[in-house]
Amino acid sequence: MMRSLWSGVSGLKVHQTKMDVIGNNIANVNTVGFRGGTVNFTDVFYQTTQPAAGPNANTGAAGTNAFQIGLGANVASYSVNMSGTGATNRTDRGMDVMINGDAFFVVQKNGGTYFTKAGNFNIDASGTLYCETNGATVLGWGVDENGEIRKDTVDALKLMTPENQNSKPNPTTNVTLSGNVDREDKLVQYSETGAGYPISVSFYDNLGNEYTAKLSLMKVPGDDGDAANQNQNCTFNVGVTDIMSNGKSILKYSELDENGNPTYKPTDQYINFGGQELKYNVDADGTITFDPTNAMLTFNGSTGEFVSVTGEEEGMLNLTLNPGGQENISFPLGGLDIDFSGLTMYAKNGSCNIEPKKGDKEGNNAGNAAGELNGFSINPDGKIYAVYDNGDNKLLGQIAVATFPNPSGLEAQGNSLFATTLNSGEFDGIGEEITAVGSFSIGALEASDVDLATEFTNMITTQRGFQANSRTITTSDTMLEELINLKR
């Protein structure tokens, strides 16, 4: 009789433990990166009142099984499935990162190394990447002197260091022209007093100052574009009319005359365009006049396709300026290569349309001004870039992850942190790239894997199990009461 009482007590205890786990799962239904736990029961030892016996051939007696009475239940294990990926919770926040794969973020808190699935990151006051869920510092790899990822021991990702606050300028060394030159455009018709079709080419120097080179396009004398010349090449003269900075010409300066009125004079500049030294005059009223150049842009008269510029079939003309004694001018080293090969000469209702763009045809060597830090971006491979207001990006580091032979063997420390145990496997201190095991989703977090339908079903069965064990105790108590009442 007493055995059933204590078996009922053990049943109450294990079901209460299971209910504790279910309650914890439901409480964390919206906890980022939470993995729900499950409880497994096992029976306990047995009291054997009669051992098993085999058949006796001499007496003809049959064998008998052992007679054993169980003594209740115990909790066999508490398990958490740490493998796989939970549901995706989209946040559209650039600093939220979700792991797709069996891996953990590596973080550091109070001098210890821990692991987490929570990827809601931010930058603290010292410029270090940290996890908002638990306040732990996110670990990863920094960059070497060449700006490449240095995969040694993981360390804190310090993003807002003084050297990362600004982006240095880069000179523009290539400019590409695209569009169409219409030979019927009035601006390109030859005239001794005409200015030609204007083209404004902007670029940066070595210090990040932006300049504008003003070019002109005009037909050469004698090439009038008549029908008789349709099968001949059509040639245009390409010249430089000015170079400006901040809206002012750097080819001239002003002085006051005896009456206090400004008068203009040329600066000490050396200009080379397409291998030809350009000479220019500056009138007293500031008008700049260049001597004619021999830079010629040629198109096929019958197809309208580009042929060459000053004999160069690749279409490249170099513009170089020597600033003389002016220290505030730092022209791109090697000059500016202007690519004309992207131009065509088709009929476009008598109107030219030419668009200059910094950089070569692949967009390289466009240059940029000096920039200030504008924010950060994280790529799906975990690489973190500084984003500057001049459009420049700079690689700052890479988030590392850790994997384990038995991730379910990790020990929960609270605050979505886990620590290694003897049964989980050790962390090597270096970590892995996420690309080796999966990828990151940016602007998303891993939601809790708690399934409320499953938890409520387990709650029902747990409640009924607890209720049945309590009935075992009350029934055993009633039977004892009947036994005591035998003698009255």
Short mmCIF file of C-alpha atoms in Angstrom, two decimals:
data_model
loop_
_atom_site.label_atom_id
_atom_site.label_comp_id
_atom_site.label_asym_id
_atom_site.label_seq_id
_atom_site.Cartn_x
_atom_site.Cartn_y
_atom_site.Cartn_z
CA MET A 1 0.00 0.00 0.00
CA MET A 2 2.78 2.43 0.89
CA ARG A 3 4.46 1.78 -2.46
CA SER A 4 1.56 3.23 -4.41
CA LEU A 5 1.64 6.33 -2.23
CA TRP A 6 5.30 7.01 -2.93
CA SER A 7 4.91 6.13 -6.61
CA GLY A 8 2.17 8.73 -6.78
CA VAL A 9 4.43 11.27 -5.08
CA SER A 10 7.21 10.62 -7.61
CA GLY A 11 4.67 10.99 -10.42
CA LEU A 12 3.58 14.36 -9.04
CA LYS A 13 7.20 15.54 -8.89
CA VAL A 14 8.15 14.60 -12.44
CA HIS A 15 4.97 16.10 -13.88
CA GLN A 16 5.58 19.27 -11.91
CA THR A 17 9.09 19.41 -13.40
CA LYS A 18 7.65 18.98 -16.88
CA MET A 19 5.15 21.74 -16.20
CA ASP A 20 8.01 24.00 -15.11
CA VAL A 21 9.71 23.41 -18.47
CA ILE A 22 6.49 24.03 -20.39
CA GLY A 23 5.95 27.26 -18.47
CA ASN A 24 9.49 28.41 -19.28
CA ASN A 25 8.97 27.61 -22.97
CA ILE A 26 5.74 29.59 -23.15
CA ALA A 27 7.29 32.50 -21.23
CA ASN A 28 10.03 32.71 -23.89
CA VAL A 29 7.74 32.40 -26.91
CA ASN A 30 9.00 35.81 -28.14
CA THR A 31 12.61 35.62 -26.89
CA VAL A 32 15.11 36.10 -29.73
CA GLY A 33 16.99 32.90 -30.52
CA PHE A 34 15.31 30.88 -27.75
CA ARG A 35 15.16 27.10 -28.11
CA GLY A 36 12.42 25.26 -26.22
CA GLY A 37 13.27 22.35 -23.92
CA THR A 38 11.64 18.94 -23.50
CA VAL A 39 11.54 16.60 -20.48
CA ASN A 40 11.79 12.81 -20.70
CA PHE A 41 10.72 10.44 -17.89
CA THR A 42 12.08 7.06 -16.89
CA ASP A 43 10.90 4.39 -14.48
CA VAL A 44 12.89 3.83 -11.28
CA PHE A 45 14.19 0.66 -9.64
CA TYR A 46 11.87 -2.28 -8.89
CA GLN A 47 11.17 -4.40 -5.80
CA THR A 48 11.46 -8.05 -6.79
CA THR A 49 9.25 -10.24 -4.67
CA GLN A 50 9.86 -13.38 -6.70
CA PRO A 51 12.79 -14.00 -9.03
CA ALA A 52 12.41 -15.65 -12.41
CA ALA A 53 12.72 -19.46 -12.60
CA GLY A 54 13.39 -21.73 -15.58
CA PRO A 55 11.54 -24.89 -16.54
CA ASN A 56 12.45 -28.10 -14.60
CA ALA A 57 12.75 -31.12 -16.86
CA ASN A 58 12.85 -33.56 -13.91
CA THR A 59 9.63 -32.38 -12.30
CA GLY A 60 7.97 -31.10 -15.43
CA ALA A 61 7.42 -27.67 -13.80
CA ALA A 62 7.14 -24.75 -16.18
CA GLY A 63 9.30 -21.65 -15.91
CA THR A 64 8.02 -18.51 -14.16
CA ASN A 65 8.73 -14.85 -14.73
CA ALA A 66 10.03 -12.55 -12.08
CA PHE A 67 7.46 -10.71 -10.02
CA GLN A 68 8.49 -7.06 -9.73
CA ILE A 69 6.70 -3.99 -8.49
CA GLY A 70 7.85 -0.57 -9.74
CA LEU A 71 8.53 2.26 -7.34
CA GLY A 72 7.61 5.32 -9.39
CA ALA A 73 9.20 7.63 -12.03
CA ASN A 74 12.14 10.00 -12.32
CA VAL A 75 13.15 12.71 -14.78
CA ALA A 76 15.50 10.99 -17.24
CA SER A 77 16.70 14.02 -19.19
CA TYR A 78 16.10 17.63 -20.13
CA SER A 79 17.01 18.21 -23.78
CA VAL A 80 17.14 21.24 -26.07
CA ASN A 81 17.48 20.90 -29.83
CA MET A 82 20.11 23.54 -30.71
CA SER A 83 20.54 22.38 -34.32
CA GLY A 84 18.92 23.98 -37.33
CA THR A 85 17.45 27.45 -37.70
CA GLY A 86 14.38 28.92 -36.08
CA ALA A 87 11.73 30.98 -37.80
CA THR A 88 12.75 34.28 -39.40
CA ASN A 89 11.59 37.46 -37.70
CA ARG A 90 12.01 40.27 -40.21
CA THR A 91 13.02 43.62 -38.69
CA ASP A 92 14.54 45.55 -41.65
CA ARG A 93 17.16 46.91 -39.25
CA GLY A 94 20.64 46.86 -40.72
CA MET A 95 22.33 45.84 -37.45
CA ASP A 96 20.09 42.78 -36.88
CA VAL A 97 21.74 39.55 -38.01
CA MET A 98 20.27 36.05 -38.16
CA ILE A 99 22.28 32.83 -38.51
CA ASN A 100 21.15 30.40 -41.19
CA GLY A 101 22.88 27.21 -40.10
CA ASP A 102 24.18 25.31 -37.07
CA ALA A 103 26.38 28.02 -35.61
CA PHE A 104 26.55 30.55 -32.79
CA PHE A 105 27.77 34.11 -32.46
CA VAL A 106 30.87 34.35 -30.28
CA VAL A 107 30.56 36.98 -27.54
CA GLN A 108 32.46 38.04 -24.45
CA LYS A 109 31.09 39.19 -21.11
CA ASN A 110 32.76 39.69 -17.75
CA GLY A 111 35.96 38.16 -19.06
CA GLY A 112 34.30 34.92 -20.23
CA THR A 113 33.60 33.66 -23.74
CA TYR A 114 30.03 32.68 -24.48
CA PHE A 115 27.85 31.80 -27.45
CA THR A 116 24.45 33.08 -28.49
CA LYS A 117 21.81 32.94 -31.22
CA ALA A 118 20.65 36.49 -30.51
CA GLY A 119 21.84 38.79 -33.30
CA ASN A 120 20.33 42.17 -32.37
CA PHE A 121 23.58 44.16 -32.48
CA ASN A 122 24.45 47.79 -31.88
CA ILE A 123 27.44 50.08 -31.28
CA ASP A 124 28.27 51.11 -27.70
CA ALA A 125 29.76 54.41 -26.54
CA SER A 126 33.30 53.18 -27.17
CA GLY A 127 32.48 52.20 -30.76
CA THR A 128 32.44 48.44 -30.09
CA LEU A 129 29.88 46.04 -31.57
CA TYR A 130 27.75 44.43 -28.86
CA CYS A 131 24.59 42.35 -28.44
CA GLU A 132 21.63 44.28 -27.06
CA THR A 133 20.03 41.14 -25.58
CA ASN A 134 22.77 40.50 -23.03
CA GLY A 135 25.21 43.40 -23.31
CA ALA A 136 28.03 41.07 -24.43
CA THR A 137 30.75 42.21 -26.83
CA VAL A 138 30.60 40.57 -30.26
CA LEU A 139 33.85 38.89 -31.31
CA GLY A 140 35.33 38.57 -34.78
CA TRP A 141 38.40 39.34 -36.88
CA GLY A 142 39.91 42.71 -37.67
CA VAL A 143 41.83 43.86 -40.75
CA ASP A 144 45.56 44.05 -41.41
CA GLU A 145 47.55 46.99 -42.76
CA ASN A 146 46.44 46.08 -46.30
CA GLY A 147 42.77 46.21 -45.37
CA GLU A 148 42.34 42.41 -45.57
CA ILE A 149 40.66 40.23 -42.94
CA ARG A 150 43.21 38.94 -40.41
CA LYS A 151 42.02 35.53 -39.21
CA ASP A 152 43.76 35.07 -35.90
CA THR A 153 42.29 34.83 -32.41
CA VAL A 154 38.86 36.46 -32.28
CA ASP A 155 38.67 39.82 -30.55
CA ALA A 156 36.21 42.64 -29.95
CA LEU A 157 35.10 44.39 -33.14
CA LYS A 158 36.00 48.04 -32.53
CA LEU A 159 34.32 49.89 -35.37
CA MET A 160 34.30 53.58 -34.45
CA THR A 161 38.01 54.09 -33.94
CA PRO A 162 39.55 57.51 -34.76
CA GLU A 163 41.05 56.23 -38.02
CA ASN A 164 37.62 55.04 -39.17
CA GLN A 165 35.85 58.35 -38.64
CA ASN A 166 36.96 59.71 -42.01
CA SER A 167 37.62 58.38 -45.48
CA LYS A 168 40.62 59.72 -47.34
CA PRO A 169 40.10 61.26 -50.79
CA ASN A 170 41.09 59.50 -53.99
CA PRO A 171 41.87 61.29 -57.26
CA THR A 172 39.81 60.76 -60.39
CA THR A 173 42.03 59.30 -63.07
CA ASN A 174 39.38 58.32 -65.64
CA VAL A 175 36.28 59.96 -67.09
CA THR A 176 34.01 58.23 -69.61
CA LEU A 177 31.83 60.08 -72.12
CA SER A 178 28.68 58.45 -73.45
CA GLY A 179 25.89 59.68 -75.70
CA ASN A 180 25.47 60.99 -79.20
CA VAL A 181 26.92 63.80 -81.32
CA ASP A 182 24.41 65.01 -83.89
CA ARG A 183 26.27 66.66 -86.80
CA GLU A 184 23.21 68.86 -87.45
CA ASP A 185 23.31 70.45 -84.01
CA LYS A 186 23.86 74.19 -84.50
CA LEU A 187 26.33 74.27 -81.61
CA VAL A 188 28.77 71.95 -83.38
CA GLN A 189 28.70 73.80 -86.71
CA TYR A 190 32.03 75.45 -87.46
CA SER A 191 32.21 79.16 -86.80
CA GLU A 192 35.18 81.36 -86.12
CA THR A 193 33.24 83.05 -83.34
CA GLY A 194 31.38 79.95 -82.11
CA ALA A 195 32.06 78.33 -78.76
CA GLY A 196 31.10 74.80 -79.84
CA TYR A 197 29.02 72.21 -77.99
CA PRO A 198 29.96 72.43 -74.28
CA ILE A 199 30.98 69.35 -72.26
CA SER A 200 31.62 69.71 -68.51
CA VAL A 201 33.88 67.02 -67.05
CA SER A 202 34.14 66.97 -63.24
CA PHE A 203 36.88 65.18 -61.29
CA TYR A 204 38.66 65.10 -57.94
CA ASP A 205 42.31 65.90 -57.30
CA ASN A 206 44.64 64.18 -54.83
CA LEU A 207 43.31 66.29 -51.93
CA GLY A 208 39.66 65.66 -52.67
CA ASN A 209 39.01 69.05 -54.26
CA GLU A 210 36.48 68.86 -57.09
CA TYR A 211 37.26 70.52 -60.42
CA THR A 212 35.40 70.94 -63.68
CA ALA A 213 37.17 70.86 -67.03
CA LYS A 214 35.10 72.62 -69.68
CA LEU A 215 35.53 71.11 -73.15
CA SER A 216 34.08 72.18 -76.48
CA LEU A 217 33.15 70.18 -79.57
CA MET A 218 33.02 71.78 -83.04
CA LYS A 219 33.29 70.60 -86.64
CA VAL A 220 36.57 71.28 -88.36
CA PRO A 221 36.53 73.80 -91.26
CA GLY A 222 35.38 72.29 -94.55
CA ASP A 223 33.43 69.38 -93.04
CA ASP A 224 29.87 70.60 -93.50
CA GLY A 225 28.12 67.20 -93.29
CA ASP A 226 26.48 67.37 -96.77
CA ALA A 227 24.99 64.25 -98.36
CA ALA A 228 28.05 64.02 -100.59
CA ASN A 229 30.14 63.36 -97.49
CA GLN A 230 27.92 60.67 -95.95
CA ASN A 231 30.40 57.94 -96.90
CA GLN A 232 33.34 59.88 -95.51
CA ASN A 233 34.52 60.29 -91.96
CA CYS A 234 33.20 63.26 -90.05
CA THR A 235 35.69 65.09 -87.83
CA PHE A 236 35.20 67.38 -84.86
CA ASN A 237 37.71 69.50 -83.02
CA VAL A 238 37.91 68.88 -79.25
CA GLY A 239 39.31 71.69 -77.13
CA VAL A 240 39.61 72.91 -73.55
CA THR A 241 37.90 76.22 -72.70
CA ASP A 242 38.45 76.43 -68.93
CA ILE A 243 39.23 74.54 -65.72
CA MET A 244 37.22 75.61 -62.69
CA SER A 245 37.08 74.99 -58.94
CA ASN A 246 34.26 76.15 -56.66
CA GLY A 247 32.77 78.08 -59.54
CA LYS A 248 35.97 80.04 -60.25
CA SER A 249 38.48 79.57 -63.04
CA ILE A 250 41.91 78.42 -61.88
CA LEU A 251 43.43 79.63 -65.15
CA LYS A 252 43.10 83.31 -64.29
CA TYR A 253 43.32 85.68 -61.34
CA SER A 254 42.26 89.27 -60.81
CA GLU A 255 44.12 92.43 -59.79
CA LEU A 256 42.88 95.92 -59.17
CA ASP A 257 43.95 98.60 -61.59
CA GLU A 258 44.71 102.23 -60.70
CA ASN A 259 40.99 102.98 -60.64
CA GLY A 260 40.22 100.12 -58.27
CA ASN A 261 38.54 98.00 -60.94
CA PRO A 262 39.42 94.30 -61.28
CA THR A 263 41.49 93.25 -64.24
CA TYR A 264 42.25 89.64 -65.09
CA LYS A 265 45.50 87.93 -65.92
CA PRO A 266 46.47 84.29 -66.65
CA THR A 267 47.91 82.14 -63.89
CA ASP A 268 51.14 80.23 -64.17
CA GLN A 269 49.64 77.01 -65.45
CA TYR A 270 50.88 74.29 -67.76
CA ILE A 271 48.08 72.48 -69.60
CA ASN A 272 48.57 69.42 -71.79
CA PHE A 273 45.65 67.89 -73.68
CA GLY A 274 46.11 64.78 -75.78
CA GLY A 275 49.89 65.28 -75.82
CA GLN A 276 49.67 68.92 -76.95
CA GLU A 277 50.63 71.87 -74.79
CA LEU A 278 47.74 74.33 -74.70
CA LYS A 279 48.33 78.07 -74.75
CA TYR A 280 45.71 80.58 -73.75
CA ASN A 281 45.16 84.29 -73.24
CA VAL A 282 43.06 86.09 -70.64
CA ASP A 283 41.53 89.42 -71.56
CA ALA A 284 41.18 92.21 -69.04
CA ASP A 285 37.47 91.39 -68.71
CA GLY A 286 38.27 87.76 -67.85
CA THR A 287 37.56 86.14 -71.22
CA ILE A 288 39.77 83.07 -71.76
CA THR A 289 40.88 82.29 -75.32
CA PHE A 290 42.76 79.13 -76.24
CA ASP A 291 44.81 78.67 -79.38
CA PRO A 292 43.25 76.02 -81.67
CA THR A 293 44.17 72.43 -80.83
CA ASN A 294 44.74 69.46 -83.11
CA ALA A 295 42.68 67.07 -80.93
CA MET A 296 40.29 65.54 -83.46
CA LEU A 297 37.23 63.35 -82.76
CA THR A 298 36.39 61.21 -85.81
CA PHE A 299 33.23 59.21 -86.64
CA ASN A 300 32.35 56.96 -89.56
CA GLY A 301 30.13 59.05 -91.86
CA SER A 302 28.02 56.09 -93.05
CA THR A 303 27.56 54.14 -89.77
CA GLY A 304 27.89 56.88 -87.16
CA GLU A 305 30.27 54.73 -85.14
CA PHE A 306 33.27 56.08 -83.28
CA VAL A 307 36.56 55.82 -85.19
CA SER A 308 39.25 57.57 -83.19
CA VAL A 309 40.26 60.64 -81.25
CA THR A 310 43.53 62.22 -82.38
CA GLY A 311 44.37 58.90 -84.05
CA GLU A 312 43.76 56.87 -80.89
CA GLU A 313 41.29 54.11 -81.68
CA GLU A 314 40.92 53.35 -77.98
CA GLY A 315 39.40 56.80 -77.66
CA MET A 316 41.56 58.15 -74.83
CA LEU A 317 42.80 61.72 -74.40
CA ASN A 318 44.86 62.74 -71.38
CA LEU A 319 44.34 66.09 -69.64
CA THR A 320 47.21 67.24 -67.44
CA LEU A 321 47.65 70.43 -65.47
CA ASN A 322 50.75 71.61 -63.66
CA PRO A 323 49.66 74.03 -60.92
CA GLY A 324 52.94 75.89 -60.92
CA GLY A 325 53.41 77.63 -57.59
CA GLN A 326 49.81 77.22 -56.38
CA GLU A 327 49.85 74.92 -53.37
CA ASN A 328 46.06 74.58 -53.20
CA ILE A 329 45.94 72.62 -56.48
CA SER A 330 46.91 68.94 -56.56
CA PHE A 331 45.97 67.57 -59.97
CA PRO A 332 45.55 63.78 -60.29
CA LEU A 333 48.93 62.13 -60.60
CA GLY A 334 49.39 61.13 -64.24
CA GLY A 335 46.54 63.39 -65.32
CA LEU A 336 42.95 62.65 -66.27
CA ASP A 337 42.20 60.13 -69.04
CA ILE A 338 39.01 61.07 -70.90
CA ASP A 339 37.43 58.22 -72.90
CA PHE A 340 35.54 59.32 -76.06
CA SER A 341 34.96 55.81 -77.45
CA GLY A 342 31.44 55.59 -76.02
CA LEU A 343 30.16 58.35 -78.30
CA THR A 344 28.18 57.84 -81.50
CA MET A 345 27.14 60.14 -84.36
CA TYR A 346 23.52 59.37 -85.20
CA ALA A 347 20.77 61.73 -86.33
CA LYS A 348 18.90 62.92 -83.23
CA ASN A 349 16.69 65.76 -84.44
CA GLY A 350 19.59 68.17 -84.51
CA SER A 351 20.50 67.88 -80.85
CA CYS A 352 23.61 66.46 -79.17
CA ASN A 353 23.40 64.58 -75.91
CA ILE A 354 26.70 63.83 -74.18
CA GLU A 355 26.95 62.63 -70.59
CA PRO A 356 30.29 62.51 -68.74
CA LYS A 357 30.76 60.06 -65.88
CA LYS A 358 33.63 59.72 -63.41
CA GLY A 359 35.55 56.45 -63.79
CA ASP A 360 36.29 54.10 -66.63
CA LYS A 361 33.70 51.93 -68.37
CA GLU A 362 33.74 49.50 -65.43
CA GLY A 363 33.32 52.34 -62.94
CA ASN A 364 36.87 52.13 -61.60
CA ASN A 365 39.12 55.11 -60.81
CA ALA A 366 36.16 57.47 -60.29
CA GLY A 367 37.80 59.00 -57.24
CA ASN A 368 36.05 60.62 -54.33
CA ALA A 369 36.25 63.54 -51.95
CA ALA A 370 37.13 63.13 -48.28
CA GLY A 371 34.20 61.64 -46.39
CA GLU A 372 32.80 61.41 -42.87
CA LEU A 373 31.45 58.23 -41.30
CA ASN A 374 27.77 57.89 -42.10
CA GLY A 375 26.99 54.40 -40.76
CA PHE A 376 27.80 50.71 -41.08
CA SER A 377 26.65 47.84 -43.25
CA ILE A 378 26.92 44.09 -42.65
CA ASN A 379 27.12 41.68 -45.57
CA PRO A 380 25.68 38.12 -45.60
CA ASP A 381 29.25 36.80 -45.19
CA GLY A 382 29.62 38.76 -41.93
CA LYS A 383 31.98 41.43 -43.25
CA ILE A 384 31.35 44.85 -41.73
CA TYR A 385 31.91 47.99 -43.78
CA ALA A 386 32.03 51.62 -42.79
CA VAL A 387 29.83 53.74 -45.06
CA TYR A 388 30.93 57.33 -45.68
CA ASP A 389 28.96 60.30 -46.99
CA ASN A 390 31.19 60.47 -50.08
CA GLY A 391 30.00 57.03 -51.20
CA ASP A 392 33.18 55.28 -50.10
CA ASN A 393 33.14 51.96 -48.19
CA LYS A 394 35.86 50.60 -45.94
CA LEU A 395 36.20 47.03 -44.65
CA LEU A 396 36.47 47.08 -40.84
CA GLY A 397 36.18 43.44 -39.79
CA GLN A 398 34.20 40.24 -39.98
CA ILE A 399 31.85 38.55 -37.51
CA ALA A 400 33.04 35.07 -36.51
CA VAL A 401 30.85 32.11 -35.56
CA ALA A 402 31.44 28.88 -33.65
CA THR A 403 30.17 25.35 -34.24
CA PHE A 404 30.18 22.36 -31.89
CA PRO A 405 29.97 18.56 -32.33
CA ASN A 406 27.09 18.50 -29.83
CA PRO A 407 25.46 21.95 -29.63
CA SER A 408 22.72 20.57 -27.38
CA GLY A 409 25.45 19.91 -24.82
CA LEU A 410 26.00 23.64 -24.27
CA GLU A 411 25.01 24.93 -20.85
CA ALA A 412 22.51 27.80 -20.70
CA GLN A 413 23.77 30.75 -18.66
CA GLY A 414 20.71 32.98 -18.98
CA ASN A 415 20.33 36.13 -21.08
CA SER A 416 20.48 33.94 -24.22
CA LEU A 417 24.10 32.98 -23.43
CA PHE A 418 25.56 29.49 -23.58
CA ALA A 419 28.85 28.10 -22.30
CA THR A 420 30.83 25.05 -23.38
CA THR A 421 30.74 21.84 -21.35
CA LEU A 422 32.65 18.57 -21.48
CA ASN A 423 29.84 17.15 -23.61
CA SER A 424 29.50 20.00 -26.13
CA GLY A 425 33.06 20.27 -27.42
CA GLU A 426 35.55 23.10 -26.94
CA PHE A 427 35.93 26.43 -28.74
CA ASP A 428 39.29 26.85 -30.51
CA GLY A 429 39.49 30.61 -29.94
CA ILE A 430 39.61 31.38 -33.68
CA GLY A 431 36.13 30.65 -34.92
CA GLU A 432 34.82 30.07 -38.41
CA GLU A 433 33.40 32.03 -41.32
CA ILE A 434 29.63 31.79 -41.60
CA THR A 435 30.08 30.81 -45.27
CA ALA A 436 31.52 27.47 -44.10
CA VAL A 437 28.25 26.48 -42.41
CA GLY A 438 25.57 28.76 -43.85
CA SER A 439 24.95 32.47 -44.20
CA PHE A 440 23.68 35.54 -42.39
CA SER A 441 20.33 37.18 -43.03
CA ILE A 442 20.63 40.92 -42.52
CA GLY A 443 17.62 42.83 -41.20
CA ALA A 444 16.19 39.74 -39.50
CA LEU A 445 16.39 37.89 -36.19
CA GLU A 446 15.93 34.23 -35.31
CA ALA A 447 12.59 33.86 -33.55
CA SER A 448 11.90 31.47 -30.69
CA ASP A 449 11.18 27.91 -31.86
CA VAL A 450 8.43 27.45 -29.25
CA ASP A 451 5.28 26.02 -30.88
CA LEU A 452 2.31 27.07 -28.77
CA ALA A 453 0.08 24.31 -30.16
CA THR A 454 2.61 21.69 -29.05
CA GLU A 455 3.15 23.36 -25.67
CA PHE A 456 -0.58 23.56 -24.91
CA THR A 457 -1.03 19.92 -25.90
CA ASN A 458 1.86 18.95 -23.61
CA MET A 459 0.26 21.08 -20.90
CA ILE A 460 -2.98 19.10 -21.20
CA THR A 461 -1.25 15.71 -20.98
CA THR A 462 0.95 16.97 -18.13
CA GLN A 463 -2.08 18.23 -16.24
CA ARG A 464 -3.88 14.91 -16.69
CA GLY A 465 -0.78 13.00 -15.64
CA PHE A 466 -0.47 15.12 -12.49
CA GLN A 467 -4.20 14.66 -11.82
CA ALA A 468 -3.98 10.88 -12.24
CA ASN A 469 -1.03 10.63 -9.85
CA SER A 470 -2.90 12.68 -7.26
CA ARG A 471 -5.79 10.24 -7.63
CA THR A 472 -3.39 7.39 -6.93
CA ILE A 473 -2.50 9.00 -3.62
CA THR A 474 -6.12 9.72 -2.62
CA THR A 475 -7.23 6.22 -3.61
CA SER A 476 -4.38 4.65 -1.62
CA ASP A 477 -5.36 6.87 1.32
CA THR A 478 -8.98 5.66 1.06
CA MET A 479 -7.83 2.04 1.05
CA LEU A 480 -5.69 2.65 4.14
CA GLU A 481 -8.67 4.29 5.79
CA GLU A 482 -10.76 1.19 5.07
CA LEU A 483 -8.01 -0.96 6.52
CA ILE A 484 -7.88 1.07 9.71
CA ASN A 485 -11.66 0.94 10.00
CA LEU A 486 -11.66 -2.90 10.09
CA LYS A 487 -11.56 -2.67 13.89
CA ARG A 488 -14.05 -0.36 15.47
#
